[in-house]
Amino acid sequence: MTSGFGLDDWYPLALSAAIEQQTAIPVSLFDQELVVWRSVDGSVQLWEDRCAHRGTRLSLGFVRGNALHCLYHGWAYSAQGLCTGIPAHPGLVPPSGARIRSFGCVERSGLIWGRIGAETARHPEQAWSAFHGHAVPVRSIACHRSADKIHGRLSTFQVPPFGAQAGAQIQYTVQHAGAVVSVDAACDTGAEETLHLGLQPAGRDTTILHALVAGPDAGDRPAAIRHHYSRWLERFRWMVENQG
Ligand code: FES
C-alpha cells in the first residue's frame, strides 16, 4: 500500500465521461482488480472483477438494462450484485451465494469515486468542493510512479492556461484536497483556468491521473482545451518517470 494514501479513503477511478450507459471498464485500486459499470438508468457500481461462477473478469462482460452479464456463460447480476439469471438453466432460481462483492461508489464532480476499505470512510467532501463550476474532462493518464511521488511532484507542476500569450506573467496556486490536486493558473491578461487532477493509486508503482479543467471559457473550445492539457500531462509523466 502507498504510505500517504490510505486503503480506507475514497479515490477517483475514472472520468464520468469515460463510462457511457450500459458499459463496463476494468479499474485497479491498490492492485485490486475491480470493474466499474454503468446501468441504463445512469447509476454506477464498483465490484470485484470476478464472476461468482468461474472467476471470469466481469469487465469483459456486457451490460443490458440494469444488469451486468458475464461474457463466459452469461450469468446476469443485478445492481445489488445478486445473480438473477443463469442462461443454461432458465428455470433455476440462482443460489443466494451467487453474488459479487461490491464496494462504495459515487459519482461527483465529473469523476467516479470508489473505496475498497472500511464502509465508515467519510465521503471526500473536501475534494469534491475543490471543483468550482463546470469542468471539462481532459483525459486519464497512467504514470509508473507511486501516488506519494506523483502527489509531491504535482506541487511544482505549472501549466499555462490555454491561449496564454508568450511572455504573459502567470501566477500559480496549488491546492491539495485528499486525492485531488488543483493547479490554478492566472495570467496578468485576465485568463484563468484550474486544472483538477484526481489521483488513483492503481498499484504500488502505478498512479492514474484523471484530469478536468475549469475556467470561464473552458467549455467554449473543449477539443482544443483537451489537446493543450493533454500535452502538458504527457510532459509531466515523462518528467516524473525519467527525472525521479
Ligand atoms: S464464468 Fe461467469 S458465467 Fe461462467
Short mmCIF file of C-alpha atoms and ligand atoms in Angstrom, two decimals:
data_model
loop_
_atom_site.label_atom_id
_atom_site.label_comp_id
_atom_site.label_asym_id
_atom_site.label_seq_id
_atom_site.Cartn_x
_atom_site.Cartn_y
_atom_site.Cartn_z
CA MET A 1 0.00 0.00 0.00
CA THR A 2 1.12 3.53 -0.70
CA SER A 3 2.04 5.22 2.59
CA GLY A 4 0.29 8.60 2.31
CA PHE A 5 -2.84 7.24 0.69
CA GLY A 6 -4.97 5.09 2.98
CA LEU A 7 -6.80 1.99 1.88
CA ASP A 8 -9.99 3.26 3.55
CA ASP A 9 -10.13 6.53 1.65
CA TRP A 10 -12.19 7.40 -1.41
CA TYR A 11 -10.39 7.74 -4.73
CA PRO A 12 -11.32 8.81 -8.24
CA LEU A 13 -11.39 5.77 -10.52
CA ALA A 14 -12.45 7.21 -13.86
CA LEU A 15 -13.78 10.26 -15.60
CA SER A 16 -17.56 10.15 -15.69
CA ALA A 17 -17.38 10.80 -19.41
CA ALA A 18 -15.33 7.61 -19.89
CA ILE A 19 -18.17 5.32 -18.84
CA GLU A 20 -21.23 5.55 -21.02
CA GLN A 21 -24.55 3.98 -20.19
CA GLN A 22 -24.51 0.18 -20.41
CA THR A 23 -20.75 -0.17 -20.43
CA ALA A 24 -18.19 -1.65 -18.04
CA ILE A 25 -14.48 -0.94 -17.64
CA PRO A 26 -11.71 -2.57 -15.57
CA VAL A 27 -10.07 -0.41 -12.90
CA SER A 28 -7.46 -1.05 -10.25
CA LEU A 29 -7.03 0.32 -6.75
CA PHE A 30 -4.09 -0.74 -4.58
CA ASP A 31 -3.55 -3.63 -7.00
CA GLN A 32 -7.07 -4.92 -6.52
CA GLU A 33 -8.80 -5.71 -9.80
CA LEU A 34 -12.22 -4.11 -9.99
CA VAL A 35 -14.93 -3.35 -12.50
CA VAL A 36 -16.93 -0.13 -12.77
CA TRP A 37 -20.11 -0.32 -14.78
CA ARG A 38 -22.99 1.96 -15.57
CA SER A 39 -26.54 0.74 -16.00
CA VAL A 40 -29.18 2.14 -18.33
CA ASP A 41 -30.57 4.29 -15.52
CA GLY A 42 -27.19 6.01 -15.25
CA SER A 43 -26.17 4.64 -11.85
CA VAL A 44 -22.63 3.30 -11.36
CA GLN A 45 -21.37 0.27 -9.45
CA LEU A 46 -17.93 -0.81 -8.27
CA TRP A 47 -17.39 -4.55 -7.90
CA GLU A 48 -14.70 -7.11 -7.62
CA ASP A 49 -13.78 -8.00 -11.19
CA ARG A 50 -14.53 -11.68 -10.81
CA CYS A 51 -17.58 -13.72 -11.75
CA ALA A 52 -19.05 -15.87 -8.97
CA HIS A 53 -19.25 -18.81 -11.36
CA ARG A 54 -15.73 -19.48 -12.61
CA GLY A 55 -13.93 -16.26 -11.94
CA THR A 56 -14.01 -14.69 -15.40
CA ARG A 57 -13.40 -10.95 -15.39
CA LEU A 58 -16.74 -9.20 -15.33
CA SER A 59 -15.20 -6.19 -17.05
CA LEU A 60 -15.16 -8.37 -20.18
CA GLY A 61 -18.90 -8.75 -19.90
CA PHE A 62 -21.78 -6.67 -21.16
CA VAL A 63 -24.49 -4.54 -19.62
CA ARG A 64 -28.11 -4.95 -20.60
CA GLY A 65 -30.51 -2.59 -18.91
CA ASN A 66 -29.62 -2.58 -15.24
CA ALA A 67 -27.74 -5.89 -15.15
CA LEU A 68 -24.13 -6.87 -15.83
CA HIS A 69 -23.71 -10.17 -17.68
CA CYS A 70 -20.61 -12.33 -17.59
CA LEU A 71 -19.17 -12.96 -21.04
CA TYR A 72 -18.36 -16.64 -20.43
CA HIS A 73 -21.63 -18.40 -19.50
CA GLY A 74 -23.84 -15.34 -19.38
CA TRP A 75 -24.75 -15.22 -15.70
CA ALA A 76 -26.64 -11.97 -15.04
CA TYR A 77 -26.07 -9.82 -11.96
CA SER A 78 -28.37 -7.11 -10.67
CA ALA A 79 -27.06 -3.74 -9.48
CA GLN A 80 -27.04 -5.21 -5.97
CA GLY A 81 -24.56 -7.85 -7.10
CA LEU A 82 -27.00 -10.76 -6.94
CA CYS A 83 -27.13 -13.36 -9.67
CA THR A 84 -30.57 -13.11 -11.26
CA GLY A 85 -30.30 -15.46 -14.18
CA ILE A 86 -28.33 -18.45 -15.47
CA PRO A 87 -28.90 -18.96 -19.22
CA ALA A 88 -28.04 -22.67 -19.16
CA HIS A 89 -30.75 -23.24 -16.54
CA PRO A 90 -33.52 -20.76 -17.28
CA GLY A 91 -35.92 -22.30 -14.74
CA LEU A 92 -33.42 -22.33 -11.89
CA VAL A 93 -33.52 -19.79 -9.09
CA PRO A 94 -29.86 -18.79 -8.68
CA PRO A 95 -28.36 -19.75 -5.32
CA SER A 96 -28.18 -16.88 -2.83
CA GLY A 97 -24.41 -17.33 -2.60
CA ALA A 98 -24.04 -16.41 -6.26
CA ARG A 99 -23.24 -12.77 -5.72
CA ILE A 100 -20.43 -10.34 -6.37
CA ARG A 101 -18.55 -8.40 -3.73
CA SER A 102 -19.37 -4.73 -4.15
CA PHE A 103 -17.75 -1.55 -2.86
CA GLY A 104 -18.76 2.04 -2.24
CA CYS A 105 -19.13 4.01 -5.47
CA VAL A 106 -20.44 7.52 -6.13
CA GLU A 107 -20.29 10.00 -8.98
CA ARG A 108 -19.35 13.59 -8.22
CA SER A 109 -17.61 16.48 -9.95
CA GLY A 110 -17.21 14.64 -13.24
CA LEU A 111 -15.48 11.65 -11.65
CA ILE A 112 -16.42 8.16 -10.50
CA TRP A 113 -15.22 7.66 -6.92
CA GLY A 114 -14.79 4.42 -5.04
CA ARG A 115 -13.39 2.99 -1.85
CA ILE A 116 -12.44 -0.57 -1.06
CA GLY A 117 -11.74 -0.15 2.67
CA ALA A 118 -13.97 0.48 5.65
CA GLU A 119 -17.58 1.28 4.94
CA THR A 120 -17.39 4.02 7.54
CA ALA A 121 -14.94 6.02 5.42
CA ARG A 122 -16.30 9.53 5.07
CA HIS A 123 -17.09 10.94 1.67
CA PRO A 124 -14.34 13.24 0.38
CA GLU A 125 -16.41 16.40 0.66
CA GLN A 126 -13.26 18.50 0.76
CA ALA A 127 -12.05 17.11 -2.55
CA TRP A 128 -15.46 17.49 -4.18
CA SER A 129 -15.76 21.09 -3.07
CA ALA A 130 -12.44 21.87 -4.78
CA PHE A 131 -14.29 21.81 -8.10
CA HIS A 132 -15.94 25.09 -8.93
CA GLY A 133 -18.39 25.37 -11.78
CA HIS A 134 -18.41 23.27 -14.91
CA ALA A 135 -15.22 21.34 -15.56
CA VAL A 136 -14.22 19.94 -18.94
CA PRO A 137 -12.92 16.36 -18.81
CA VAL A 138 -9.44 16.19 -20.32
CA ARG A 139 -8.14 12.63 -20.05
CA SER A 140 -6.86 9.93 -17.74
CA ILE A 141 -3.16 9.14 -17.87
CA ALA A 142 -1.18 6.38 -16.15
CA CYS A 143 2.18 7.22 -14.58
CA HIS A 144 4.53 4.50 -13.43
CA ARG A 145 5.29 6.03 -10.07
CA SER A 146 3.70 5.80 -6.64
CA ALA A 147 0.84 8.10 -5.65
CA ASP A 148 3.07 9.71 -3.00
CA LYS A 149 5.68 10.52 -5.61
CA ILE A 150 3.13 11.93 -8.04
CA HIS A 151 1.43 13.92 -5.31
CA GLY A 152 4.73 15.54 -4.33
CA ARG A 153 5.75 16.39 -7.89
CA LEU A 154 2.41 17.99 -8.66
CA SER A 155 3.22 20.68 -6.10
CA THR A 156 5.56 22.21 -8.67
CA PHE A 157 3.60 21.38 -11.82
CA GLN A 158 2.88 24.56 -13.74
CA VAL A 159 0.64 24.58 -16.81
CA PRO A 160 -0.10 27.86 -18.55
CA PRO A 161 -3.78 28.47 -19.27
CA PHE A 162 -4.96 27.59 -22.75
CA GLY A 163 -4.32 30.54 -25.04
CA ALA A 164 -1.86 32.29 -22.69
CA GLN A 165 0.35 34.55 -24.75
CA ALA A 166 4.11 34.17 -24.75
CA GLY A 167 5.68 36.33 -22.08
CA ALA A 168 2.50 36.63 -20.02
CA GLN A 169 3.00 36.76 -16.27
CA ILE A 170 1.29 33.77 -14.67
CA GLN A 171 0.52 33.27 -11.02
CA TYR A 172 0.23 29.63 -9.95
CA THR A 173 -1.60 28.35 -6.90
CA VAL A 174 -1.60 24.67 -5.96
CA GLN A 175 -4.15 23.22 -3.57
CA HIS A 176 -4.32 19.70 -2.17
CA ALA A 177 -7.63 18.21 -1.02
CA GLY A 178 -7.44 14.50 -0.33
CA ALA A 179 -6.80 12.68 -3.59
CA VAL A 180 -7.26 15.83 -5.68
CA VAL A 181 -4.58 18.36 -6.58
CA SER A 182 -5.82 21.58 -8.17
CA VAL A 183 -3.39 23.81 -10.08
CA ASP A 184 -4.78 27.27 -10.70
CA ALA A 185 -3.07 29.46 -13.29
CA ALA A 186 -3.98 33.15 -13.57
CA CYS A 187 -2.49 35.37 -16.29
CA ASP A 188 -1.93 39.07 -15.93
CA THR A 189 -4.01 39.35 -19.13
CA GLY A 190 -7.04 38.04 -17.22
CA ALA A 191 -7.12 34.44 -18.45
CA GLU A 192 -7.51 31.94 -15.64
CA GLU A 193 -8.01 28.18 -15.54
CA THR A 194 -7.80 25.49 -12.91
CA LEU A 195 -6.51 22.01 -13.69
CA HIS A 196 -8.01 19.44 -11.31
CA LEU A 197 -6.09 16.19 -11.03
CA GLY A 198 -7.62 13.24 -9.23
CA LEU A 199 -5.08 10.64 -8.10
CA GLN A 200 -5.93 6.95 -8.29
CA PRO A 201 -3.33 4.75 -6.57
CA ALA A 202 -3.82 1.87 -9.01
CA GLY A 203 -0.87 -0.10 -7.68
CA ARG A 204 2.31 0.18 -5.67
CA ASP A 205 4.14 1.92 -8.51
CA THR A 206 1.33 2.99 -10.77
CA THR A 207 -0.87 6.04 -10.38
CA ILE A 208 -3.57 7.16 -12.74
CA LEU A 209 -4.30 10.86 -13.04
CA HIS A 210 -7.79 11.93 -14.01
CA ALA A 211 -7.75 15.48 -15.32
CA LEU A 212 -10.51 18.09 -15.67
CA VAL A 213 -10.21 21.79 -16.39
CA ALA A 214 -12.43 24.56 -15.07
CA GLY A 215 -12.45 28.19 -16.14
CA PRO A 216 -14.75 30.86 -17.52
CA ASP A 217 -14.06 29.86 -21.12
CA ALA A 218 -13.12 26.22 -20.64
CA GLY A 219 -16.37 24.95 -22.15
CA ASP A 220 -16.09 27.02 -25.33
CA ARG A 221 -13.41 25.01 -27.10
CA PRO A 222 -13.29 21.65 -25.33
CA ALA A 223 -11.30 19.82 -28.02
CA ALA A 224 -8.54 22.45 -28.08
CA ILE A 225 -8.51 22.61 -24.28
CA ARG A 226 -8.15 18.85 -24.08
CA HIS A 227 -5.28 18.88 -26.56
CA HIS A 228 -3.45 21.64 -24.68
CA TYR A 229 -3.64 19.99 -21.27
CA SER A 230 -3.12 16.50 -22.62
CA ARG A 231 0.29 17.51 -24.00
CA TRP A 232 1.28 19.02 -20.66
CA LEU A 233 0.20 15.89 -18.84
CA GLU A 234 2.38 13.80 -21.12
CA ARG A 235 5.28 16.11 -20.32
CA PHE A 236 4.59 15.70 -16.64
CA ARG A 237 4.57 11.92 -16.98
CA TRP A 238 7.85 11.92 -18.85
CA MET A 239 9.36 14.17 -16.20
CA VAL A 240 8.22 12.14 -13.22
CA GLU A 241 9.15 8.82 -14.80
CA ASN A 242 12.54 9.88 -16.12
CA GLN A 243 13.78 12.53 -13.75
CA GLY A 244 12.63 10.97 -10.50
S1 FES B 1 -17.55 -17.71 -15.52
FE1 FES B 1 -19.05 -16.15 -15.45
S2 FES B 1 -20.86 -17.12 -16.07
FE2 FES B 1 -19.41 -18.71 -16.04
#
